[in-house]
Amino acid sequence: AQSVTQLDSQVPVFEEAPVELRCNYSSSVSVYLFWYVQYPNQGLQLLLKYLSGSTLVKGINGFEAEFNKSQTSFHLRKPSVHISDTAEYFCAVRPMHRSNTGKLIFGQGTTLQVKP
Amino acid sequence: DAGVTQSPTHLIKTRGQQVTLRCSPKSGHDTVSWYQQALGQGPQFIFQYYEEEERQRGNFPDRFSGHQFPNYSSELNVNALLLGDSALYLCASSSSRGVNTEAFFGQGTRLTVV
């Protein structure tokens, strides 16, 4: 079984400041890792994903994340946030079996509030 | 490419009624998954359809059922609605070809049970 824990329910930050959204996971099998963003009244948009290779993954809108296997973490970072980054962010894992192409296990979400 | 489309966008139903939600996958995708997202929570996996069969199921009662059509579109049916079924229902499509494929999400259907 898999589980995902997002360590902060809300993260307030001032515009142009750096931000880190924390995600830990637990799994008995190997998993792929994802970060999704959800703007109000919308579906989920993929920010970035870790499948294999370099542990530092770059995504859209200037976000990046680092996979740490020993700490089972996949923290999301951005060096300078904008007002438009205000949204809900979800960390998710997916078992590495081909039949599981759609089965994602999500964390509870972190609300990023960017203040002017 | 229209991406993943869901209908309707909003729906209000009365407790005890039945509801059907619809999803058209992204072009080229053959697998459809459904998720329930309660207010303030992360999405919860309901089930996944591939080749017109339910392949995997999350921890949801039998009141939740689905169907996939030959054109890969899908329906989610919920019977005997409860107030607790009020949520955003998300459809995601993906491809079974290759293991490194991502799931694309629709905008969701907001179901309110009164």
XYZ file of C-alpha atoms in Angstrom:
230
model
C 0.000 0.000 0.000
C 1.043 3.585 -0.536
C 0.453 6.788 1.388
C 1.443 10.403 0.881
C 1.835 13.034 3.589
C 2.059 16.707 2.811
C 3.556 18.232 5.895
C 2.031 21.706 5.599
C -1.661 22.368 5.006
C -1.074 26.061 4.305
C 2.044 27.981 3.325
C 1.806 31.793 3.303
C 4.652 33.572 1.536
C 5.361 37.041 0.169
C 5.718 37.637 -3.543
C 9.253 37.075 -4.902
C 10.242 35.027 -1.841
C 11.373 31.390 -2.163
C 9.059 28.581 -1.144
C 9.272 24.873 -0.326
C 6.268 22.560 -0.125
C 7.100 19.332 1.664
C 5.986 15.829 0.717
C 6.852 12.469 2.265
C 5.619 9.138 1.026
C 5.440 5.526 2.107
C 5.303 2.548 -0.233
C 6.095 -1.166 -0.198
C 6.804 -1.058 -3.961
C 8.706 1.298 -6.214
C 6.720 4.353 -7.273
C 6.777 7.271 -9.630
C 6.310 10.706 -8.030
C 4.305 13.703 -9.172
C 3.331 17.218 -8.200
C 0.038 18.626 -9.458
C -1.429 22.127 -9.109
C -5.115 22.949 -8.841
C -6.422 26.463 -9.373
C -9.856 27.343 -7.938
C -12.727 25.508 -9.605
C -10.421 23.698 -11.989
C -8.970 20.239 -12.499
C -5.400 19.168 -11.839
C -2.423 20.225 -13.941
C 0.869 18.347 -13.841
C 3.783 20.475 -12.599
C 6.520 17.853 -12.753
C 7.246 14.171 -12.360
C 10.071 11.906 -11.247
C 10.328 8.635 -13.124
C 14.044 7.786 -12.937
C 17.483 9.302 -13.390
C 18.519 12.645 -11.931
C 16.938 13.259 -8.565
C 16.446 16.959 -9.326
C 13.448 17.422 -11.574
C 12.465 20.667 -13.263
C 8.866 21.412 -14.154
C 6.689 24.142 -15.529
C 6.342 27.682 -14.180
C 9.831 27.618 -12.612
C 9.105 24.824 -10.121
C 11.545 22.046 -9.304
C 11.558 19.085 -6.939
C 14.166 16.807 -5.456
C 13.645 13.094 -4.918
C 15.332 11.739 -1.785
C 14.991 7.983 -1.667
C 16.554 7.517 1.777
C 14.164 10.023 3.328
C 11.261 9.033 1.045
C 10.651 12.684 0.276
C 9.833 14.710 -2.824
C 9.815 18.377 -1.829
C 8.697 21.057 -4.284
C 10.584 24.347 -4.525
C 10.461 27.635 -6.358
C 13.132 30.332 -5.908
C 10.777 33.282 -6.415
C 6.978 33.042 -6.307
C 4.382 35.181 -8.041
C 0.854 36.100 -7.054
C -0.341 33.787 -9.831
C 1.201 30.790 -8.012
C -1.550 30.998 -5.398
C -3.258 27.606 -5.667
C -3.591 24.154 -4.122
C -0.636 21.816 -4.647
C -0.855 18.039 -4.490
C 1.918 15.502 -4.197
C 1.097 12.055 -5.608
C 2.669 8.656 -6.157
C 1.905 5.908 -8.626
C 3.082 2.276 -8.380
C 5.577 1.354 -11.096
C 3.461 -1.359 -12.668
C 2.223 -0.856 -16.178
C -1.368 -1.652 -15.236
C -1.309 1.260 -12.824
C -1.007 3.993 -15.421
C -3.897 5.905 -13.877
C -3.937 4.984 -10.213
C -2.518 7.937 -8.315
C -2.398 8.228 -4.541
C -2.589 11.841 -3.453
C -1.654 13.753 -0.362
C -4.099 16.074 1.375
C -2.808 19.131 -0.432
C -0.969 22.313 0.504
C -2.505 25.714 -0.044
C 0.114 28.178 -1.245
C -0.945 31.750 -0.469
C 1.260 34.353 -2.120
C 0.850 37.812 -0.632
C 1.862 41.095 -2.289
C -6.749 18.473 -28.995
C -9.638 19.072 -26.602
C -7.979 17.263 -23.722
C -10.132 15.474 -21.168
C -13.713 16.722 -21.146
C -16.296 16.083 -18.455
C -20.016 16.749 -18.336
C -21.917 18.243 -16.727
C -19.786 20.826 -14.906
C -22.230 21.194 -12.036
C -25.068 19.030 -10.778
C -27.507 19.172 -7.867
C -29.267 15.985 -6.808
C -31.516 14.941 -3.961
C -30.525 12.308 -1.418
C -31.506 8.837 -2.652
C -31.383 9.734 -6.341
C -29.025 8.326 -8.935
C -26.513 10.297 -11.024
C -24.425 9.677 -14.141
C -21.271 11.637 -14.918
C -19.511 11.503 -18.274
C -15.910 11.707 -19.431
C -14.226 11.823 -22.829
C -10.514 11.020 -22.686
C -7.703 12.881 -24.364
C -7.111 11.801 -27.937
C -4.899 8.698 -28.080
C -5.674 7.626 -24.504
C -7.375 4.316 -23.774
C -7.495 4.247 -19.964
C -9.875 6.256 -17.805
C -9.724 6.683 -14.038
C -12.220 8.390 -11.746
C -11.464 10.276 -8.545
C -13.587 11.828 -5.812
C -12.298 15.048 -4.250
C -14.163 16.165 -1.147
C -13.836 19.797 -0.112
C -10.406 20.506 1.316
C -9.108 17.007 0.566
C -6.907 15.346 -1.986
C -8.493 13.269 -4.762
C -9.362 9.679 -3.844
C -9.131 6.934 -6.481
C -12.509 5.329 -7.262
C -11.731 2.976 -10.131
C -9.976 2.590 -13.466
C -11.323 1.340 -16.792
C -9.349 -0.202 -19.610
C -10.622 -2.284 -22.533
C -14.173 -1.654 -21.317
C -13.526 -3.424 -18.011
C -12.965 -2.255 -14.468
C -9.300 -3.035 -13.799
C -8.719 -1.563 -10.364
C -10.955 -0.242 -7.639
C -10.384 1.933 -4.623
C -12.192 1.752 -1.316
C -15.647 2.791 -2.536
C -18.962 0.965 -2.061
C -20.839 -0.824 -4.835
C -23.121 2.197 -5.174
C -20.328 3.548 -7.334
C -20.174 1.853 -10.706
C -18.864 2.695 -14.115
C -18.701 1.861 -17.744
C -16.282 2.345 -20.609
C -17.445 2.468 -24.205
C -15.634 1.244 -27.346
C -14.553 4.838 -28.093
C -12.838 4.883 -24.640
C -15.267 7.385 -23.140
C -16.547 6.546 -19.698
C -19.420 7.046 -17.285
C -19.495 7.098 -13.509
C -22.787 6.116 -11.902
C -23.664 6.660 -8.270
C -26.844 5.137 -6.849
C -28.730 5.969 -3.664
C -26.929 9.277 -3.227
C -25.873 10.332 0.247
C -25.084 13.824 1.472
C -21.489 12.653 1.857
C -21.249 12.010 -1.893
C -21.113 15.770 -2.458
C -17.712 16.369 -4.017
C -15.765 17.267 -7.148
C -15.536 14.204 -9.370
C -12.450 14.148 -11.556
C -11.805 12.027 -14.593
C -8.249 11.298 -15.715
C -7.131 9.641 -18.908
C -3.857 7.960 -19.729
C -2.340 5.565 -22.230
C -1.600 1.906 -21.582
C 1.187 2.044 -24.147
C 4.486 2.571 -22.344
C 4.978 2.819 -18.614
C 6.131 6.423 -18.441
C 2.825 8.035 -19.264
C 1.099 10.683 -17.219
C -2.552 11.090 -16.350
C -4.368 14.133 -17.731
C -7.293 15.458 -15.728
C -10.553 17.020 -16.755
C -12.055 20.094 -15.096
C -14.316 17.952 -12.968
C -18.026 17.708 -12.188
C -19.164 19.403 -8.997
C -21.904 17.234 -7.462
C -24.022 18.640 -4.666
C -26.414 16.297 -2.862
C -29.183 18.024 -0.902
